[in-house]
Short mmCIF file of C-alpha atoms in Angstrom, two decimals:
data_model
loop_
_atom_site.label_atom_id
_atom_site.label_comp_id
_atom_site.label_asym_id
_atom_site.label_seq_id
_atom_site.Cartn_x
_atom_site.Cartn_y
_atom_site.Cartn_z
CA MET A 14 58.64 18.92 -130.26
CA ILE A 15 57.94 15.95 -128.06
CA GLN A 16 55.08 15.83 -125.55
CA VAL A 17 55.94 14.59 -122.07
CA THR A 18 53.58 13.86 -119.20
CA ILE A 19 54.98 13.70 -115.68
CA ILE A 20 53.29 11.64 -112.99
CA GLY A 21 54.29 12.66 -109.47
CA SER A 22 55.01 15.80 -107.46
CA GLY A 23 58.09 14.91 -105.36
CA ASN A 24 61.57 16.43 -105.58
CA VAL A 25 62.58 14.63 -108.77
CA ALA A 26 59.25 15.45 -110.48
CA ARG A 27 59.59 19.15 -109.59
CA HIS A 28 63.18 19.38 -110.80
CA LEU A 29 62.15 17.68 -114.06
CA ILE A 30 59.23 20.10 -114.52
CA SER A 31 61.56 23.08 -113.99
CA ALA A 32 64.17 21.67 -116.36
CA PHE A 33 61.69 20.75 -119.13
CA SER A 34 60.00 24.15 -118.82
CA GLN A 35 63.21 25.68 -120.14
CA SER A 36 63.59 23.24 -123.01
CA SER A 37 62.40 24.16 -126.48
CA PHE A 38 62.40 20.49 -127.51
CA VAL A 39 59.99 19.21 -124.85
CA GLU A 40 56.43 20.31 -124.21
CA ILE A 41 55.05 19.35 -120.82
CA LYS A 42 51.67 18.03 -121.89
CA GLN A 43 50.31 17.38 -118.42
CA VAL A 44 51.33 16.66 -114.83
CA PHE A 45 49.51 14.22 -112.54
CA ALA A 46 49.62 15.11 -108.82
CA ARG A 47 47.33 13.95 -106.04
CA GLN A 48 47.43 17.45 -104.52
CA THR A 49 47.26 19.63 -107.61
CA GLU A 50 47.91 22.87 -105.66
CA THR A 51 51.44 21.76 -104.68
CA LEU A 52 52.62 22.37 -108.27
CA SER A 53 50.69 25.53 -109.11
CA HIS A 54 53.84 27.69 -108.84
CA LEU A 55 55.60 25.54 -111.44
CA ILE A 56 53.03 24.99 -114.19
CA PRO A 57 49.63 26.40 -115.33
CA SER A 58 46.83 24.79 -113.31
CA GLU A 59 44.92 23.60 -116.41
CA LYS A 60 47.84 21.25 -117.11
CA ILE A 61 47.58 19.56 -113.69
CA THR A 62 45.23 16.67 -112.98
CA ASN A 63 44.63 14.35 -110.03
CA ASN A 64 42.45 11.94 -111.97
CA PHE A 65 43.98 9.05 -113.91
CA ALA A 66 40.92 8.97 -116.21
CA GLN A 67 41.78 12.50 -117.35
CA ILE A 68 45.31 11.71 -118.43
CA GLN A 69 45.67 12.66 -122.08
CA GLU A 70 47.65 11.12 -124.92
CA SER A 71 51.33 12.00 -124.86
CA ASP A 72 54.58 10.78 -126.45
CA LEU A 73 56.22 9.87 -123.15
CA TYR A 74 55.00 9.29 -119.59
CA ILE A 75 57.55 9.78 -116.80
CA ILE A 76 56.50 8.18 -113.51
CA SER A 77 58.31 9.89 -110.64
CA VAL A 78 56.76 8.43 -107.50
CA THR A 79 58.06 6.32 -104.56
CA ASP A 80 59.62 2.96 -105.50
CA GLN A 81 56.72 1.08 -103.92
CA ALA A 82 54.08 2.91 -105.97
CA ILE A 83 55.70 2.58 -109.42
CA GLU A 84 54.08 -0.74 -110.32
CA SER A 85 50.51 0.24 -109.44
CA VAL A 86 50.79 3.73 -110.93
CA SER A 87 52.11 2.31 -114.20
CA ALA A 88 49.08 -0.02 -114.34
CA GLN A 89 46.70 2.95 -114.09
CA ILE A 90 47.85 4.82 -117.19
CA PRO A 91 44.75 4.62 -119.43
CA PHE A 92 46.59 3.79 -122.66
CA GLU A 93 48.35 0.89 -124.35
CA ASN A 94 51.64 0.60 -126.19
CA LYS A 95 52.81 4.07 -125.06
CA LEU A 96 56.35 4.74 -123.83
CA VAL A 97 56.25 4.75 -120.00
CA VAL A 98 59.37 5.17 -117.88
CA HIS A 99 60.19 5.54 -114.17
CA THR A 100 62.90 7.66 -112.51
CA SER A 101 64.06 5.25 -109.79
CA GLY A 102 67.63 4.19 -109.14
CA THR A 103 66.67 0.84 -107.66
CA VAL A 104 63.49 -0.46 -109.34
CA SER A 105 63.91 -2.80 -112.31
CA ILE A 106 62.43 -1.90 -115.67
CA ASP A 107 60.39 -5.12 -115.35
CA ASN A 108 58.29 -3.67 -112.53
CA LEU A 109 56.47 -1.42 -114.97
CA SER A 110 53.15 -2.65 -116.34
CA SER A 111 53.47 -4.63 -119.58
CA ARG A 112 50.52 -2.85 -121.15
CA ASN A 113 52.92 -0.13 -122.32
CA ARG A 114 56.51 0.05 -123.67
CA LYS A 115 58.88 0.26 -120.74
CA GLY A 116 61.89 2.39 -119.96
CA VAL A 117 63.96 4.12 -117.27
CA PHE A 118 64.89 7.80 -117.02
CA TYR A 119 66.97 8.07 -113.82
CA PRO A 120 68.72 11.35 -113.00
CA LEU A 121 71.65 10.45 -110.73
CA GLN A 122 71.79 13.21 -108.13
CA THR A 123 70.58 13.98 -104.59
CA PHE A 124 67.73 16.42 -104.95
CA SER A 125 66.80 18.63 -102.04
CA LYS A 126 63.71 20.81 -102.14
CA ASP A 127 65.57 24.02 -101.34
CA LYS A 128 68.82 23.57 -103.23
CA LYS A 129 68.96 24.60 -106.87
CA VAL A 130 70.81 22.23 -109.17
CA ASN A 131 72.28 22.69 -112.61
CA PHE A 132 70.49 19.94 -114.53
CA LYS A 133 72.99 20.19 -117.43
CA GLU A 134 75.60 18.57 -115.15
CA ILE A 135 73.39 15.71 -113.94
CA PRO A 136 73.97 12.28 -115.51
CA VAL A 137 70.70 10.71 -116.70
CA CYS A 138 70.69 6.89 -116.80
CA LEU A 139 68.54 5.64 -119.65
CA GLU A 140 67.13 2.22 -120.46
CA ALA A 141 64.58 1.10 -123.04
CA GLN A 142 63.41 -2.14 -124.62
CA ASN A 143 64.18 -1.18 -128.19
CA GLU A 144 66.45 1.16 -130.14
CA GLU A 145 63.69 3.54 -131.23
CA ASP A 146 62.44 4.13 -127.68
CA TYR A 147 66.02 4.56 -126.50
CA LEU A 148 66.57 7.33 -129.05
CA VAL A 149 63.43 9.11 -127.83
CA LEU A 150 64.67 8.97 -124.22
CA GLU A 151 68.11 10.10 -125.27
CA SER A 152 66.78 13.14 -127.13
CA VAL A 153 64.57 14.09 -124.17
CA ALA A 154 67.51 13.64 -121.76
CA LYS A 155 69.80 15.70 -124.01
CA SER A 156 67.30 18.55 -123.98
CA ILE A 157 68.01 19.10 -120.27
CA SER A 158 71.35 17.36 -119.53
CA ASP A 159 74.76 17.08 -121.17
CA LYS A 160 75.24 13.60 -119.72
CA PRO A 161 72.94 10.83 -120.94
CA PHE A 162 74.19 7.29 -120.15
CA ASN A 163 72.91 3.94 -121.40
CA ILE A 164 72.59 1.89 -118.18
CA SER A 165 70.79 -1.47 -117.89
CA SER A 166 68.70 -2.46 -114.85
CA GLU A 167 71.51 -4.79 -113.74
CA GLN A 168 74.06 -1.98 -114.06
CA ARG A 169 71.74 0.42 -112.26
CA LYS A 170 71.70 -1.98 -109.29
CA ALA A 171 75.53 -1.95 -109.19
CA LEU A 172 75.59 1.82 -109.66
CA HIS A 173 73.35 2.26 -106.64
CA VAL A 174 75.73 0.22 -104.47
CA ALA A 175 78.69 2.24 -105.79
CA ALA A 176 76.80 5.46 -104.97
CA VAL A 177 76.15 4.24 -101.41
CA PHE A 178 79.91 3.78 -100.90
CA SER A 179 80.99 6.97 -102.70
CA CYS A 180 78.32 9.27 -101.26
CA ASN A 181 76.19 7.98 -98.36
CA PHE A 182 79.11 6.29 -96.58
CA VAL A 183 81.42 9.20 -97.44
CA ASN A 184 78.99 11.59 -95.76
CA HIS A 185 79.04 9.38 -92.67
CA LEU A 186 82.85 9.66 -92.56
CA TYR A 187 82.47 13.45 -92.81
CA ARG A 188 80.19 13.13 -89.80
CA ILE A 189 82.82 11.26 -87.80
CA GLY A 190 85.45 13.84 -88.83
CA SER A 191 83.12 16.60 -87.73
CA GLU A 192 82.44 14.91 -84.38
CA ILE A 193 86.17 14.56 -83.66
CA CYS A 194 86.65 18.24 -84.51
CA THR A 195 83.76 19.37 -82.29
CA GLU A 196 84.95 17.27 -79.36
CA ASN A 197 88.33 19.00 -79.61
CA ASN A 198 87.05 22.55 -80.15
CA ILE A 199 88.26 22.64 -83.74
CA PRO A 200 85.95 24.28 -86.30
CA PHE A 201 84.96 21.57 -88.82
CA GLU A 202 85.27 24.14 -91.65
CA ILE A 203 89.06 23.82 -91.33
CA LEU A 204 88.62 20.52 -93.23
CA TYR A 205 86.49 21.94 -96.10
CA PRO A 206 89.41 22.67 -98.48
CA LEU A 207 90.89 19.21 -97.91
CA ILE A 208 87.49 17.54 -98.40
CA GLU A 209 86.96 19.52 -101.59
CA GLU A 210 90.42 18.68 -102.94
CA THR A 211 89.89 14.98 -102.13
CA ALA A 212 86.63 14.98 -104.13
CA ASP A 213 88.22 16.96 -106.97
CA LYS A 214 91.46 14.99 -107.25
CA ILE A 215 89.80 11.76 -108.46
CA LYS A 216 88.84 13.50 -111.70
CA PHE A 217 92.54 13.76 -112.55
CA LEU A 218 94.00 10.69 -110.79
CA SER A 219 92.37 7.30 -110.16
CA PRO A 220 91.31 6.88 -106.49
CA GLU A 221 94.08 4.28 -106.28
CA GLU A 222 96.73 6.81 -107.36
CA ALA A 223 95.16 9.54 -105.24
CA GLN A 224 95.36 7.54 -101.98
CA THR A 225 97.50 9.18 -99.28
CA GLY A 226 97.73 8.92 -95.50
CA PRO A 227 99.20 6.64 -92.81
CA ALA A 228 97.48 3.44 -94.07
CA LYS A 229 98.81 3.97 -97.58
CA ARG A 230 102.35 4.46 -96.16
CA ASN A 231 101.81 1.52 -93.77
CA ASP A 232 102.92 3.94 -91.05
CA THR A 233 102.16 1.78 -88.00
CA THR A 234 103.43 4.39 -85.50
CA THR A 235 100.81 6.92 -86.64
CA ILE A 236 98.10 4.25 -87.05
CA ASN A 237 98.62 3.05 -83.47
CA ALA A 238 98.68 6.63 -82.16
CA HIS A 239 95.35 7.25 -83.90
CA LEU A 240 93.82 4.05 -82.50
CA ASN A 241 94.96 5.06 -79.01
CA PHE A 242 93.45 8.49 -79.53
CA LEU A 243 90.01 7.15 -80.56
CA GLN A 244 87.71 6.44 -77.60
CA ASP A 245 84.53 5.51 -79.48
CA ASN A 246 84.46 1.77 -80.24
CA THR A 247 82.60 2.07 -83.53
CA GLN A 248 85.02 4.75 -84.74
CA LYS A 249 87.92 2.50 -83.73
CA GLU A 250 86.41 -0.45 -85.65
CA ILE A 251 85.84 1.68 -88.75
CA TYR A 252 89.41 3.01 -88.52
CA LYS A 253 90.82 -0.54 -88.25
CA LEU A 254 88.73 -2.00 -91.05
CA LEU A 255 89.37 0.79 -93.57
CA THR A 256 93.09 0.90 -92.70
CA LYS A 257 93.35 -2.86 -93.21
CA SER A 258 91.50 -2.58 -96.51
CA ILE A 259 93.84 0.18 -97.76
CA ILE A 260 96.93 -1.83 -96.69
CA ASP A 261 95.59 -5.02 -98.35
CA ASN A 262 94.88 -3.07 -101.55
CA GLY A 263 98.48 -1.87 -101.54
CA LYS A 264 99.73 -5.47 -101.33
CA LYS A 265 97.68 -6.45 -104.41
CA LEU A 266 99.63 -4.01 -106.60
CA MET B 23 108.85 43.38 -93.89
CA ILE B 24 109.65 40.16 -92.12
CA GLN B 25 112.55 37.91 -93.07
CA VAL B 26 111.77 34.21 -93.37
CA THR B 27 114.21 31.34 -93.90
CA ILE B 28 112.88 28.04 -95.20
CA ILE B 29 114.65 24.79 -94.44
CA GLY B 30 113.69 21.98 -96.80
CA SER B 31 112.92 21.40 -100.47
CA GLY B 32 109.92 19.05 -100.49
CA ASN B 33 106.38 19.77 -101.72
CA VAL B 34 105.36 21.93 -98.76
CA ALA B 35 108.64 23.91 -98.86
CA ARG B 36 108.23 24.59 -102.58
CA HIS B 37 104.62 25.69 -102.23
CA LEU B 38 105.64 28.00 -99.38
CA ILE B 39 108.49 29.49 -101.43
CA SER B 40 106.11 30.17 -104.33
CA ALA B 41 103.48 31.69 -102.04
CA PHE B 42 105.93 33.91 -100.10
CA SER B 43 107.56 35.07 -103.34
CA GLN B 44 104.28 36.81 -104.16
CA SER B 45 103.92 38.41 -100.75
CA SER B 46 105.06 41.99 -100.18
CA PHE B 47 105.10 41.41 -96.40
CA VAL B 48 107.58 38.54 -96.38
CA GLU B 49 111.12 38.49 -97.70
CA ILE B 50 112.60 35.06 -98.22
CA LYS B 51 115.98 35.57 -96.63
CA GLN B 52 117.41 32.15 -97.49
CA VAL B 53 116.48 28.57 -98.30
CA PHE B 54 118.38 25.53 -97.05
CA ALA B 55 118.31 22.51 -99.39
CA ARG B 56 120.66 19.56 -99.49
CA GLN B 57 120.51 19.61 -103.29
CA THR B 58 120.59 23.34 -104.02
CA GLU B 59 119.90 22.88 -107.75
CA THR B 60 116.41 21.44 -107.10
CA LEU B 61 115.16 24.91 -106.17
CA SER B 62 117.00 27.02 -108.72
CA HIS B 63 113.81 27.59 -110.75
CA LEU B 64 112.06 29.03 -107.69
CA ILE B 65 114.60 31.36 -106.11
CA PRO B 66 117.94 33.07 -106.99
CA SER B 67 120.80 30.66 -106.37
CA GLU B 68 122.69 33.03 -104.05
CA LYS B 69 119.82 32.62 -101.57
CA ILE B 70 120.16 28.83 -101.46
CA THR B 71 122.60 27.05 -99.15
CA ASN B 72 123.27 23.43 -98.26
CA ASN B 73 125.50 24.24 -95.30
CA PHE B 74 124.02 24.79 -91.84
CA ALA B 75 127.04 26.95 -90.87
CA GLN B 76 126.06 29.40 -93.60
CA ILE B 77 122.54 29.99 -92.39
CA GLN B 78 122.10 33.69 -91.74
CA GLU B 79 120.10 35.59 -89.14
CA SER B 80 116.41 35.82 -89.93
CA ASP B 81 113.14 36.66 -88.10
CA LEU B 82 111.60 33.24 -88.62
CA TYR B 83 112.89 29.79 -89.56
CA ILE B 84 110.37 27.38 -91.12
CA ILE B 85 111.51 23.76 -91.02
CA SER B 86 109.72 21.80 -93.72
CA VAL B 87 111.34 18.36 -93.73
CA THR B 88 110.15 14.80 -92.97
CA ASP B 89 108.65 14.22 -89.50
CA GLN B 90 111.62 12.09 -88.49
CA ALA B 91 114.18 14.78 -89.35
CA ILE B 92 112.52 17.75 -87.61
CA GLU B 93 114.21 17.24 -84.24
CA SER B 94 117.77 16.93 -85.53
CA VAL B 95 117.38 19.72 -88.11
CA SER B 96 116.05 22.08 -85.45
CA ALA B 97 119.12 21.35 -83.32
CA GLN B 98 121.43 22.40 -86.17
CA ILE B 99 120.19 25.95 -86.60
CA PRO B 100 123.27 28.01 -85.54
CA PHE B 101 121.39 30.56 -83.43
CA GLU B 102 119.66 30.87 -80.07
CA ASN B 103 116.35 32.35 -78.99
CA LYS B 104 115.11 32.69 -82.58
CA LEU B 105 111.56 31.76 -83.67
CA VAL B 106 111.74 28.28 -85.24
CA VAL B 107 108.63 26.43 -86.46
CA HIS B 108 107.88 23.20 -88.29
CA THR B 109 105.15 22.46 -90.86
CA SER B 110 104.09 18.96 -89.77
CA GLY B 111 100.53 17.84 -89.03
CA THR B 112 101.62 15.16 -86.59
CA VAL B 113 104.80 16.21 -84.77
CA SER B 114 104.39 17.97 -81.40
CA ILE B 115 105.79 21.45 -80.85
CA ASP B 116 107.93 19.88 -78.08
CA ASN B 117 110.02 17.93 -80.60
CA LEU B 118 111.75 21.15 -81.69
CA SER B 119 115.09 21.97 -80.05
CA SER B 120 114.76 24.11 -76.91
CA ARG B 121 117.64 26.37 -77.93
CA ASN B 122 115.15 28.49 -79.89
CA ARG B 123 111.55 29.70 -79.45
CA LYS B 124 109.20 27.04 -80.81
CA GLY B 125 106.16 27.15 -83.03
CA VAL B 126 104.10 25.33 -85.67
CA PHE B 127 103.08 26.58 -89.12
CA TYR B 128 101.06 23.72 -90.63
CA PRO B 129 99.22 24.26 -93.96
CA LEU B 130 96.35 21.74 -94.01
CA GLN B 131 96.19 20.50 -97.58
CA THR B 132 97.43 17.63 -99.76
CA PHE B 133 100.20 19.02 -101.89
CA SER B 134 101.17 17.31 -105.11
CA LYS B 135 104.19 18.36 -107.10
CA ASP B 136 102.27 18.90 -110.32
CA LYS B 137 99.01 20.35 -109.08
CA LYS B 138 98.78 24.08 -108.54
CA VAL B 139 96.94 25.17 -105.41
CA ASN B 140 95.42 28.48 -104.40
CA PHE B 141 97.23 29.13 -101.12
CA LYS B 142 94.68 31.81 -100.13
CA GLU B 143 92.15 28.99 -99.55
CA ILE B 144 94.44 26.80 -97.47
CA PRO B 145 93.92 26.79 -93.67
CA VAL B 146 97.20 27.32 -91.82
CA CYS B 147 97.29 25.86 -88.28
CA LEU B 148 99.44 28.02 -86.01
CA GLU B 149 100.91 27.37 -82.60
CA ALA B 150 103.44 29.35 -80.55
CA GLN B 151 104.67 29.49 -76.96
CA ASN B 152 103.83 33.13 -76.37
CA GLU B 153 101.46 35.78 -77.67
CA GLU B 154 104.15 37.83 -79.44
CA ASP B 155 105.44 34.87 -81.45
CA TYR B 156 101.87 33.87 -82.27
CA LEU B 157 101.21 37.31 -83.74
CA VAL B 158 104.33 37.01 -85.92
CA LEU B 159 103.16 33.62 -87.22
CA GLU B 160 99.66 34.97 -87.78
CA SER B 161 100.89 37.94 -89.82
CA VAL B 162 103.13 35.67 -91.92
CA ALA B 163 100.23 33.22 -92.46
CA LYS B 164 97.85 36.05 -93.39
CA SER B 165 100.29 37.28 -96.03
CA ILE B 166 99.64 34.08 -98.04
CA SER B 167 96.35 32.62 -96.72
CA ASP B 168 92.92 33.92 -95.73
CA LYS B 169 92.55 31.15 -93.16
CA PRO B 170 94.91 31.18 -90.16
CA PHE B 171 93.75 29.00 -87.24
CA ASN B 172 95.08 28.80 -83.69
CA ILE B 173 95.50 25.03 -83.13
CA SER B 174 97.38 23.45 -80.22
CA SER B 175 99.55 20.31 -80.59
CA GLU B 176 96.79 18.28 -78.87
CA GLN B 177 94.19 19.65 -81.27
CA ARG B 178 96.46 19.04 -84.23
CA LYS B 179 96.61 15.36 -83.23
CA ALA B 180 92.79 15.20 -83.23
CA LEU B 181 92.62 17.15 -86.50
CA HIS B 182 94.90 14.63 -88.16
CA VAL B 183 92.60 11.76 -87.14
CA ALA B 184 89.58 13.74 -88.40
CA ALA B 185 91.40 14.32 -91.70
CA VAL B 186 92.13 10.59 -92.06
CA PHE B 187 88.38 9.86 -91.76
CA SER B 188 87.20 12.78 -93.94
CA CYS B 189 89.84 12.46 -96.65
CA ASN B 190 92.03 9.33 -96.70
CA PHE B 191 89.19 6.95 -95.84
CA VAL B 192 86.80 8.86 -98.10
CA ASN B 193 89.21 8.36 -101.00
CA HIS B 194 89.26 4.62 -100.24
CA LEU B 195 85.44 4.54 -100.48
CA TYR B 196 85.72 6.31 -103.85
CA ARG B 197 88.05 3.50 -104.82
CA ILE B 198 85.49 0.85 -103.88
CA GLY B 199 82.81 2.78 -105.78
CA SER B 200 85.09 2.95 -108.78
CA GLU B 201 85.86 -0.79 -108.62
CA ILE B 202 82.16 -1.67 -108.52
CA CYS B 203 81.58 0.58 -111.55
CA THR B 204 84.48 -0.90 -113.50
CA GLU B 205 83.37 -4.47 -112.79
CA ASN B 206 79.95 -3.62 -114.20
CA ASN B 207 81.15 -1.66 -117.25
CA ILE B 208 79.89 1.64 -115.86
CA PRO B 209 82.12 4.70 -116.35
CA PHE B 210 83.11 5.92 -112.86
CA GLU B 211 82.71 9.52 -114.05
CA ILE B 212 78.94 9.04 -113.83
CA LEU B 213 79.42 9.45 -110.05
CA TYR B 214 81.47 12.68 -110.19
CA PRO B 215 78.50 15.09 -109.86
CA LEU B 216 77.10 13.13 -106.91
CA ILE B 217 80.53 12.98 -105.24
CA GLU B 218 80.97 16.71 -105.76
CA GLU B 219 77.51 17.53 -104.41
CA THR B 220 78.13 15.30 -101.34
CA ALA B 221 81.36 17.20 -100.59
CA ASP B 222 79.68 20.55 -101.22
CA LYS B 223 76.48 19.93 -99.26
CA ILE B 224 78.19 19.76 -95.84
CA LYS B 225 79.08 23.45 -96.13
CA PHE B 226 75.36 24.24 -95.95
CA LEU B 227 74.00 21.35 -93.86
CA SER B 228 75.70 19.45 -91.03
CA PRO B 229 76.82 15.95 -92.15
CA GLU B 230 74.12 14.62 -89.82
CA GLU B 231 71.41 16.58 -91.66
CA ALA B 232 72.95 15.79 -95.04
CA GLN B 233 72.85 12.00 -94.53
CA THR B 234 70.71 10.14 -97.10
CA GLY B 235 70.53 6.55 -98.40
CA PRO B 236 69.18 3.16 -97.38
CA ALA B 237 70.93 3.04 -93.98
CA LYS B 238 69.54 6.45 -93.01
CA ARG B 239 66.04 5.25 -93.99
CA ASN B 240 66.66 1.90 -92.28
CA ASP B 241 65.55 0.36 -95.59
CA THR B 242 66.40 -3.29 -94.86
CA THR B 243 65.12 -4.53 -98.24
CA THR B 244 67.67 -2.40 -100.12
CA ILE B 245 70.43 -3.04 -97.56
CA ASN B 246 69.98 -6.82 -97.92
CA ALA B 247 69.85 -6.57 -101.72
CA HIS B 248 73.15 -4.64 -101.63
CA LEU B 249 74.77 -7.18 -99.30
CA ASN B 250 73.66 -9.98 -101.62
CA PHE B 251 75.09 -8.09 -104.56
CA LEU B 252 78.53 -7.61 -102.98
CA GLN B 253 80.88 -10.54 -103.59
CA ASP B 254 84.07 -9.14 -102.00
CA ASN B 255 84.19 -9.97 -98.28
CA THR B 256 86.01 -6.78 -97.24
CA GLN B 257 83.51 -4.64 -99.17
CA LYS B 258 80.67 -6.56 -97.47
CA GLU B 259 82.22 -5.96 -94.02
CA ILE B 260 82.70 -2.24 -94.71
CA TYR B 261 79.10 -2.01 -95.97
CA LYS B 262 77.78 -3.72 -92.82
CA LEU B 263 79.86 -1.71 -90.36
CA LEU B 264 79.12 1.71 -91.88
CA THR B 265 75.42 0.87 -92.28
CA LYS B 266 75.23 -0.20 -88.62
CA SER B 267 77.02 2.98 -87.57
CA ILE B 268 74.60 5.19 -89.54
CA ILE B 269 71.59 3.32 -88.10
CA ASP B 270 72.98 3.56 -84.53
CA ASN B 271 73.62 7.30 -85.02
CA GLY B 272 69.99 7.69 -86.08
CA LYS B 273 68.82 6.02 -82.85
CA LYS B 274 70.86 8.47 -80.75
CA LEU B 275 68.83 11.43 -82.06
#
């Protein structure tokens, strides 16, 4: 068994505590939380501390705090040469204090307080400074997830940009779709099956092969009808830019 | 039982034939296909014709051909005052010949030849010129789908624009995400769970509530880092425009 100490009490920290609690490979040695009572439903209170001086020895320390706090928190761990990782998608491994061995343990998912997730399905992006530490992180990740990935800090930066396009921006397009529906007294739920199929299809076809619609067909009659229909200038601009980008991509083939 | 004749042999026609074949409420009276042999695996050959003069009387004619052909095909049905509908998302009900009673029977889904779909889950957008015809269309739709919707031609136009944003444009953003991954030696599949969760989440939260990411937080440090990272000018423009739109939406609240 490997002993893991978690520092933080946010959404990621809580989901990790829940997931590790069900693992027979990992023992949660201790959890650090400024407000110890916020975690009392998840873990016995004698394992929770709000005092850095009381942090005990452990095989692995997982810092799951805001990006801005990672550096200073990592400097307050009262040990040297221990394996210390953070769970951020954007912060470089270099931001961790050099007093300890550094690493990253980044679960790639949107965590909401009230929505249960199946951790087995969540990719965990791992990074370490040497092979031995990497194997420790990999075994810990495998105890809760079927999808460990070796991702460097440089790659993690790219991955975050890709996630902004494929998720944050996608959600904004859902919002525009939903606004157009509402304005025309159409229930947005009518689009759910199509949205679901669009998200599902790319597992079987590349997004390039899966592309359909008027831009893909270069159907200028429909494109112009849609532009005439749109009254909101930002929506019009987004329609034009994405249509042009789809058409240009087609020409590259 | 109601007798339905299908005119056409494309993806939508085939999926309709398969779905109606399993319905005890609908009898497929006949299918018109220019190449009769293309449908021989779906329906007995004596029910297939390629001659308009041989089209028999039926309760409902469903025209499932290309948008451009709907008008002329509808004019060739050798009857008067019958209920004749098309299956297009973009063509107005008015484009059908006035010799018969008009309607629309539009299943809202992307159909691919090789991918099986569960028709029960597919919304069917219905339109008719009178209540009695509407009830016929509704009962036929309910025999294969749990989701009939009353959608006018005007609404259908809006719905198509909403679908372009929520599906076609979304797929293009997946493509950009996938390109960024590939360029950085990251398997695109690492984003599947996040993509799936993003598509799933809007069934429980509005897209407005579900929005996350640097633009939502107005996190200019991350936004600028991402813009510096992006080398492709179109990707940069799309990033800027969608980020601005998310930030402006936030200000409206």
